[in-house]
mmCIF file of C-alpha atoms in Angstrom:
data_model
loop_
_atom_site.group_PDB
_atom_site.id
_atom_site.type_symbol
_atom_site.label_atom_id
_atom_site.label_comp_id
_atom_site.label_asym_id
_atom_site.label_seq_id
_atom_site.Cartn_x
_atom_site.Cartn_y
_atom_site.Cartn_z
ATOM 1 C CA UNK A 13 26.708 -0.054 188.641
ATOM 2 C CA UNK A 14 25.563 -1.718 185.406
ATOM 3 C CA UNK A 15 21.859 -3.059 186.063
ATOM 4 C CA UNK A 16 20.094 -6.360 184.803
ATOM 5 C CA UNK A 17 17.222 -6.253 183.326
ATOM 6 C CA UNK A 18 14.253 -8.902 183.329
ATOM 7 C CA UNK A 19 11.275 -8.478 180.644
ATOM 8 C CA UNK A 20 10.691 -5.160 178.532
ATOM 9 C CA UNK A 21 7.052 -4.244 179.204
ATOM 10 C CA UNK A 22 5.295 -1.007 179.546
ATOM 11 C CA UNK A 23 5.281 -0.878 183.273
ATOM 12 C CA UNK A 24 2.191 0.452 185.498
ATOM 13 C CA UNK A 25 0.255 1.913 186.917
ATOM 14 C CA UNK A 26 -0.871 2.965 183.961
ATOM 15 C CA UNK A 27 -3.621 3.159 181.455
ATOM 16 C CA UNK A 28 -3.348 1.950 177.789
ATOM 17 C CA UNK A 29 -3.996 5.323 176.349
ATOM 18 C CA UNK A 30 -1.176 6.674 178.267
ATOM 19 C CA UNK A 31 0.995 3.883 177.077
ATOM 20 C CA UNK A 32 -0.062 4.996 173.426
ATOM 21 C CA UNK A 33 0.870 8.478 174.528
ATOM 22 C CA UNK A 34 4.037 7.716 175.786
ATOM 23 C CA UNK A 35 3.332 8.523 179.078
ATOM 24 C CA UNK A 36 5.034 5.768 181.715
ATOM 25 C CA UNK A 37 5.268 6.146 185.215
ATOM 26 C CA UNK A 38 9.628 5.595 185.134
ATOM 27 C CA UNK A 39 12.136 8.256 183.227
ATOM 28 C CA UNK A 40 14.948 7.260 181.247
ATOM 29 C CA UNK A 41 17.397 5.975 184.231
ATOM 30 C CA UNK A 42 17.163 2.556 182.341
ATOM 31 C CA UNK A 43 20.502 3.685 180.303
ATOM 32 C CA UNK A 44 22.914 1.923 182.785
ATOM 33 C CA UNK A 45 20.849 -1.192 181.213
ATOM 34 C CA UNK A 46 23.382 -3.603 180.325
ATOM 35 C CA UNK A 47 21.582 -6.977 179.910
ATOM 36 C CA UNK A 48 17.885 -8.090 179.196
ATOM 37 C CA UNK A 49 16.550 -11.608 180.505
ATOM 38 C CA UNK A 50 13.477 -11.984 178.534
ATOM 39 C CA UNK A 51 11.348 -14.415 179.623
ATOM 40 C CA UNK A 52 9.033 -15.587 176.397
ATOM 41 C CA UNK A 53 7.418 -13.648 173.649
ATOM 42 C CA UNK A 54 4.234 -12.133 174.512
ATOM 43 C CA UNK A 55 4.289 -8.218 173.031
ATOM 44 C CA UNK A 56 3.266 -6.897 176.659
ATOM 45 C CA UNK A 57 6.971 -8.701 177.847
ATOM 46 C CA UNK A 58 9.437 -6.802 175.182
ATOM 47 C CA UNK A 59 7.527 -4.332 173.569
ATOM 48 C CA UNK A 60 9.098 -1.051 175.694
ATOM 49 C CA UNK A 61 12.434 -1.967 173.928
ATOM 50 C CA UNK A 62 10.458 -0.185 170.899
ATOM 51 C CA UNK A 63 9.421 2.654 172.267
ATOM 52 C CA UNK A 64 11.419 5.592 170.628
ATOM 53 C CA UNK A 65 12.070 7.146 174.483
ATOM 54 C CA UNK A 66 13.829 3.266 175.249
ATOM 55 C CA UNK A 67 14.639 1.563 171.954
ATOM 56 C CA UNK A 68 18.922 2.119 173.312
ATOM 57 C CA UNK A 69 17.360 -0.908 175.510
ATOM 58 C CA UNK A 70 17.467 -2.862 172.248
ATOM 59 C CA UNK A 71 21.866 -1.889 172.524
ATOM 60 C CA UNK A 72 22.275 -4.307 175.400
ATOM 61 C CA UNK A 73 23.099 -7.849 175.697
ATOM 62 C CA UNK A 74 19.779 -10.395 175.350
ATOM 63 C CA UNK A 75 19.392 -13.918 176.272
ATOM 64 C CA UNK A 76 15.566 -14.706 174.777
ATOM 65 C CA UNK A 77 13.865 -18.366 174.330
ATOM 66 C CA UNK A 78 14.384 -19.423 170.629
ATOM 67 C CA UNK A 79 14.636 -22.682 168.599
ATOM 68 C CA UNK A 80 18.069 -22.633 167.208
ATOM 69 C CA UNK A 81 16.489 -25.182 164.602
ATOM 70 C CA UNK A 82 14.181 -22.774 162.850
ATOM 71 C CA UNK A 83 16.874 -20.134 162.811
ATOM 72 C CA UNK A 84 19.571 -22.361 161.405
ATOM 73 C CA UNK A 85 16.879 -24.705 158.287
ATOM 74 C CA UNK A 86 16.251 -21.490 156.386
ATOM 75 C CA UNK A 87 12.880 -22.405 155.776
ATOM 76 C CA UNK A 88 9.877 -20.072 155.634
ATOM 77 C CA UNK A 89 7.499 -22.173 156.305
ATOM 78 C CA UNK A 90 9.146 -23.622 159.609
ATOM 79 C CA UNK A 91 9.762 -20.346 160.695
ATOM 80 C CA UNK A 92 6.068 -19.085 159.669
ATOM 81 C CA UNK A 93 4.716 -22.188 161.800
ATOM 82 C CA UNK A 94 7.077 -21.897 165.135
ATOM 83 C CA UNK A 95 6.052 -17.929 165.499
ATOM 84 C CA UNK A 96 3.784 -16.503 163.312
ATOM 85 C CA UNK A 97 3.478 -12.964 165.087
ATOM 86 C CA UNK A 98 5.341 -10.664 162.613
ATOM 87 C CA UNK A 99 6.285 -8.245 165.630
ATOM 88 C CA UNK A 100 8.227 -10.905 167.555
ATOM 89 C CA UNK A 101 10.672 -11.360 164.225
ATOM 90 C CA UNK A 102 10.597 -7.774 163.523
ATOM 91 C CA UNK A 103 12.029 -7.432 167.243
ATOM 92 C CA UNK A 104 14.319 -10.555 166.966
ATOM 93 C CA UNK A 105 16.594 -9.091 164.184
ATOM 94 C CA UNK A 106 16.706 -5.829 166.277
ATOM 95 C CA UNK A 107 18.620 -7.452 168.631
ATOM 96 C CA UNK A 108 20.737 -9.594 166.734
ATOM 97 C CA UNK A 109 21.679 -6.691 164.598
ATOM 98 C CA UNK A 110 24.261 -5.938 167.525
ATOM 99 C CA UNK A 111 25.922 -9.153 167.889
ATOM 100 C CA UNK A 112 25.530 -9.226 171.274
ATOM 101 C CA UNK A 113 22.626 -11.702 172.013
ATOM 102 C CA UNK A 114 22.564 -15.409 173.432
ATOM 103 C CA UNK A 115 19.409 -17.450 171.582
ATOM 104 C CA UNK A 116 18.136 -19.905 174.914
ATOM 105 C CA UNK A 117 17.343 -23.274 173.236
ATOM 106 C CA UNK A 118 14.605 -25.259 173.790
ATOM 107 C CA UNK A 119 14.663 -27.879 177.178
ATOM 108 C CA UNK A 120 18.006 -26.560 177.926
ATOM 109 C CA UNK A 121 19.057 -24.969 180.794
ATOM 110 C CA UNK A 122 22.280 -23.249 182.337
ATOM 111 C CA UNK A 123 24.082 -20.730 184.799
ATOM 112 C CA UNK A 124 24.773 -17.565 183.746
ATOM 113 C CA UNK A 125 27.529 -15.554 185.603
ATOM 114 C CA UNK A 126 26.902 -11.614 186.440
ATOM 115 C CA UNK A 127 29.960 -11.465 188.185
ATOM 116 C CA UNK A 128 30.513 -9.981 191.667
ATOM 117 C CA UNK A 129 28.639 -13.092 193.452
ATOM 118 C CA UNK A 130 25.870 -12.602 190.782
ATOM 119 C CA UNK A 131 24.556 -15.200 188.854
ATOM 120 C CA UNK A 132 21.138 -16.568 186.812
ATOM 121 C CA UNK A 133 20.014 -19.892 186.502
ATOM 122 C CA UNK A 134 17.748 -20.604 183.739
ATOM 123 C CA UNK A 135 15.388 -23.232 182.238
ATOM 124 C CA UNK A 136 13.591 -23.052 178.948
ATOM 125 C CA UNK A 137 10.879 -24.738 178.370
ATOM 126 C CA UNK A 138 9.794 -27.464 175.164
ATOM 127 C CA UNK A 139 9.513 -26.315 172.343
ATOM 128 C CA UNK A 140 6.119 -28.167 171.007
ATOM 129 C CA UNK A 141 4.609 -26.008 174.741
ATOM 130 C CA UNK A 142 2.307 -22.208 174.065
ATOM 131 C CA UNK A 143 4.350 -19.482 174.397
ATOM 132 C CA UNK A 144 4.144 -18.678 178.178
ATOM 133 C CA UNK A 145 5.441 -22.093 178.854
ATOM 134 C CA UNK A 146 7.912 -22.493 176.410
ATOM 135 C CA UNK A 147 9.960 -19.369 177.789
ATOM 136 C CA UNK A 148 12.452 -19.690 180.246
ATOM 137 C CA UNK A 149 12.112 -19.794 184.233
ATOM 138 C CA UNK A 150 14.443 -17.548 185.575
ATOM 139 C CA UNK A 151 16.609 -17.314 189.066
ATOM 140 C CA UNK A 152 18.801 -14.533 190.266
ATOM 141 C CA UNK A 153 21.357 -15.557 193.179
ATOM 142 C CA UNK A 154 23.622 -12.971 194.915
ATOM 143 C CA UNK A 155 25.529 -13.422 198.039
ATOM 144 C CA UNK A 156 26.515 -10.296 200.485
ATOM 145 C CA UNK A 157 28.802 -10.111 203.381
ATOM 146 C CA UNK A 158 25.366 -10.706 205.691
ATOM 147 C CA UNK A 159 22.545 -12.307 203.296
ATOM 148 C CA UNK A 160 21.994 -14.050 200.564
ATOM 149 C CA UNK A 161 19.601 -14.115 197.929
ATOM 150 C CA UNK A 162 17.617 -15.967 195.486
ATOM 151 C CA UNK A 163 15.030 -14.756 193.791
ATOM 152 C CA UNK A 164 12.264 -16.784 191.180
ATOM 153 C CA UNK A 165 11.388 -14.952 188.050
ATOM 154 C CA UNK A 166 8.679 -17.176 186.598
ATOM 155 C CA UNK A 167 7.892 -15.370 183.418
ATOM 156 C CA UNK A 168 4.441 -16.385 182.672
ATOM 157 C CA UNK A 169 5.343 -19.934 183.119
ATOM 158 C CA UNK A 170 2.901 -22.379 184.783
ATOM 159 C CA UNK A 171 4.840 -24.191 187.844
ATOM 160 C CA UNK A 172 4.030 -26.995 187.339
ATOM 161 C CA UNK A 173 6.200 -27.619 183.750
ATOM 162 C CA UNK A 174 9.210 -26.302 186.597
ATOM 163 C CA UNK A 175 8.496 -28.556 189.987
ATOM 164 C CA UNK A 176 12.014 -29.290 190.041
ATOM 165 C CA UNK A 177 12.823 -26.111 190.754
ATOM 166 C CA UNK A 178 10.138 -25.693 193.657
ATOM 167 C CA UNK A 179 11.811 -27.351 196.764
ATOM 168 C CA UNK A 180 14.338 -24.439 196.209
ATOM 169 C CA UNK A 181 13.293 -21.559 198.790
ATOM 170 C CA UNK A 182 13.713 -17.663 197.155
ATOM 171 C CA UNK A 183 13.967 -14.679 199.243
ATOM 172 C CA UNK A 184 11.454 -13.063 196.650
ATOM 173 C CA UNK A 185 9.373 -14.681 193.829
ATOM 174 C CA UNK A 186 8.469 -11.573 191.324
ATOM 175 C CA UNK A 187 5.366 -13.053 189.133
ATOM 176 C CA UNK A 188 3.799 -11.882 186.200
ATOM 177 C CA UNK A 189 -0.009 -12.372 185.948
ATOM 178 C CA UNK A 190 0.074 -16.087 184.641
ATOM 179 C CA UNK A 191 2.710 -17.013 186.729
ATOM 180 C CA UNK A 192 0.158 -15.664 190.006
ATOM 181 C CA UNK A 193 -2.464 -17.278 188.454
ATOM 182 C CA UNK A 194 -0.772 -20.396 188.095
ATOM 183 C CA UNK A 195 -0.544 -20.780 191.973
ATOM 184 C CA UNK A 196 -4.574 -21.915 192.403
ATOM 185 C CA UNK A 197 -3.654 -25.661 190.769
ATOM 186 C CA UNK A 198 -0.175 -25.656 193.124
ATOM 187 C CA UNK A 199 1.700 -24.438 195.833
ATOM 188 C CA UNK A 200 3.905 -21.146 195.661
ATOM 189 C CA UNK A 201 7.397 -21.597 195.577
ATOM 190 C CA UNK A 202 8.914 -22.000 199.526
ATOM 191 C CA UNK A 203 9.845 -19.055 200.994
ATOM 192 C CA UNK A 204 13.231 -18.863 202.553
ATOM 193 C CA UNK A 205 11.883 -17.037 205.741
ATOM 194 C CA UNK A 206 8.575 -15.244 206.611
ATOM 195 C CA UNK A 207 7.846 -12.292 205.156
ATOM 196 C CA UNK A 208 9.723 -12.892 202.117
ATOM 197 C CA UNK A 209 8.356 -11.119 199.013
ATOM 198 C CA UNK A 210 6.101 -11.837 196.390
ATOM 199 C CA UNK A 211 4.885 -9.093 193.933
ATOM 200 C CA UNK A 212 2.769 -9.693 191.582
ATOM 201 C CA UNK A 213 2.710 -7.637 188.768
ATOM 202 C CA UNK A 214 -0.111 -6.662 186.429
ATOM 203 C CA UNK A 215 -1.286 -4.811 183.263
ATOM 204 C CA UNK A 216 -4.210 -2.318 182.089
ATOM 205 C CA UNK A 217 -5.473 -5.800 180.747
ATOM 206 C CA UNK A 218 -8.349 -7.322 183.483
ATOM 207 C CA UNK A 219 -10.158 -9.826 180.952
ATOM 208 C CA UNK A 220 -7.126 -12.953 182.230
ATOM 209 C CA UNK A 221 -9.464 -12.487 185.812
ATOM 210 C CA UNK A 222 -6.122 -12.722 187.812
ATOM 211 C CA UNK A 223 -4.917 -12.625 190.304
ATOM 212 C CA UNK A 224 -7.733 -14.197 192.112
ATOM 213 C CA UNK A 225 -8.836 -14.079 195.834
ATOM 214 C CA UNK A 226 -7.697 -17.280 196.628
ATOM 215 C CA UNK A 227 -3.957 -17.170 195.094
ATOM 216 C CA UNK A 228 -2.810 -14.329 197.216
ATOM 217 C CA UNK A 229 -4.656 -15.685 200.186
ATOM 218 C CA UNK A 230 -2.338 -18.971 199.294
ATOM 219 C CA UNK A 231 0.894 -17.042 198.868
ATOM 220 C CA UNK A 232 -0.039 -14.990 202.393
ATOM 221 C CA UNK A 233 -0.880 -18.692 203.905
ATOM 222 C CA UNK A 234 2.882 -19.483 202.830
ATOM 223 C CA UNK A 235 4.344 -17.192 205.050
ATOM 224 C CA UNK A 236 4.413 -14.226 202.217
ATOM 225 C CA UNK A 237 4.351 -10.516 201.865
ATOM 226 C CA UNK A 238 2.229 -9.519 199.014
ATOM 227 C CA UNK A 239 3.821 -6.564 196.280
ATOM 228 C CA UNK A 240 0.886 -5.666 194.225
ATOM 229 C CA UNK A 241 2.188 -3.057 191.250
ATOM 230 C CA UNK A 242 -0.778 -1.738 190.430
ATOM 231 C CA UNK A 243 -3.860 -0.109 191.678
ATOM 232 C CA UNK A 244 -5.929 0.046 189.023
ATOM 233 C CA UNK A 245 -9.440 -0.619 188.703
ATOM 234 C CA UNK A 246 -8.917 -2.760 192.397
ATOM 235 C CA UNK A 247 -10.696 -3.085 195.759
ATOM 236 C CA UNK A 248 -8.623 -2.898 198.995
ATOM 237 C CA UNK A 249 -9.443 -5.844 201.233
ATOM 238 C CA UNK A 250 -7.971 -6.849 204.494
ATOM 239 C CA UNK A 251 -6.406 -10.160 205.113
ATOM 240 C CA UNK A 252 -4.316 -11.210 208.588
ATOM 241 C CA UNK A 253 -4.190 -7.223 209.594
ATOM 242 C CA UNK A 254 -2.548 -6.220 206.583
ATOM 243 C CA UNK A 255 -3.719 -4.181 203.263
ATOM 244 C CA UNK A 256 -4.066 -6.706 200.029
ATOM 245 C CA UNK A 257 -5.225 -5.133 196.332
ATOM 246 C CA UNK A 258 -6.571 -7.903 193.676
ATOM 247 C CA UNK A 259 -8.245 -7.155 190.873
ATOM 248 C CA UNK A 260 -11.890 -6.749 191.552
ATOM 249 C CA UNK A 261 -12.955 -8.846 188.016
ATOM 250 C CA UNK A 262 -10.692 -11.687 189.652
ATOM 251 C CA UNK A 263 -13.592 -14.782 190.946
#
């Protein structure tokens, strides 16, 4: 069955030297991915597709946030002002070369059908926001005979910019590092039921000091079960008779 992939990061648990050596903790079984949904253009969310073992991902269908005005203006100064990272432009050129891409323009929203009773809702941030918040927040909906799933994938966006989505209830939330940090200033999305999954994604770079202990407790208090993606340099604490892991640099 064809797969949809949300963001194309390095994968964990790893350290930086293993990434440089190409020693990932998964094999090349991503070759049946058909569609990639990119949340935003920070390197840790797309660069795996540039690795020689996984560059076939560039041939997938891609949904990416970008400014259509900047692309159509043909102005180099406008392009640099909007996005000054060369790697972003190189990657954009690579994935648009096969004409299997869709630009999600800023301040827009919509629905993408995946077939088989699955679809993705999206909302794209304002062009004037920073890299995280001008990206796309996705919600994956799927219906089966005996169950229905609604999974929120916020990328690194701050929830306060997408508060209209928070009243919905979710069977799972897949939050990257910034997505978990921003729970400290706003309640998490509503879980569909007690025990809904809250997946917190962490990498080798700990300087952002998140997720914090308070964030994890907040998610647990609202009924989520927390699932971290990495055990590197972490301390183990017992909360409500559950073993939970958080960053030992976090306050």
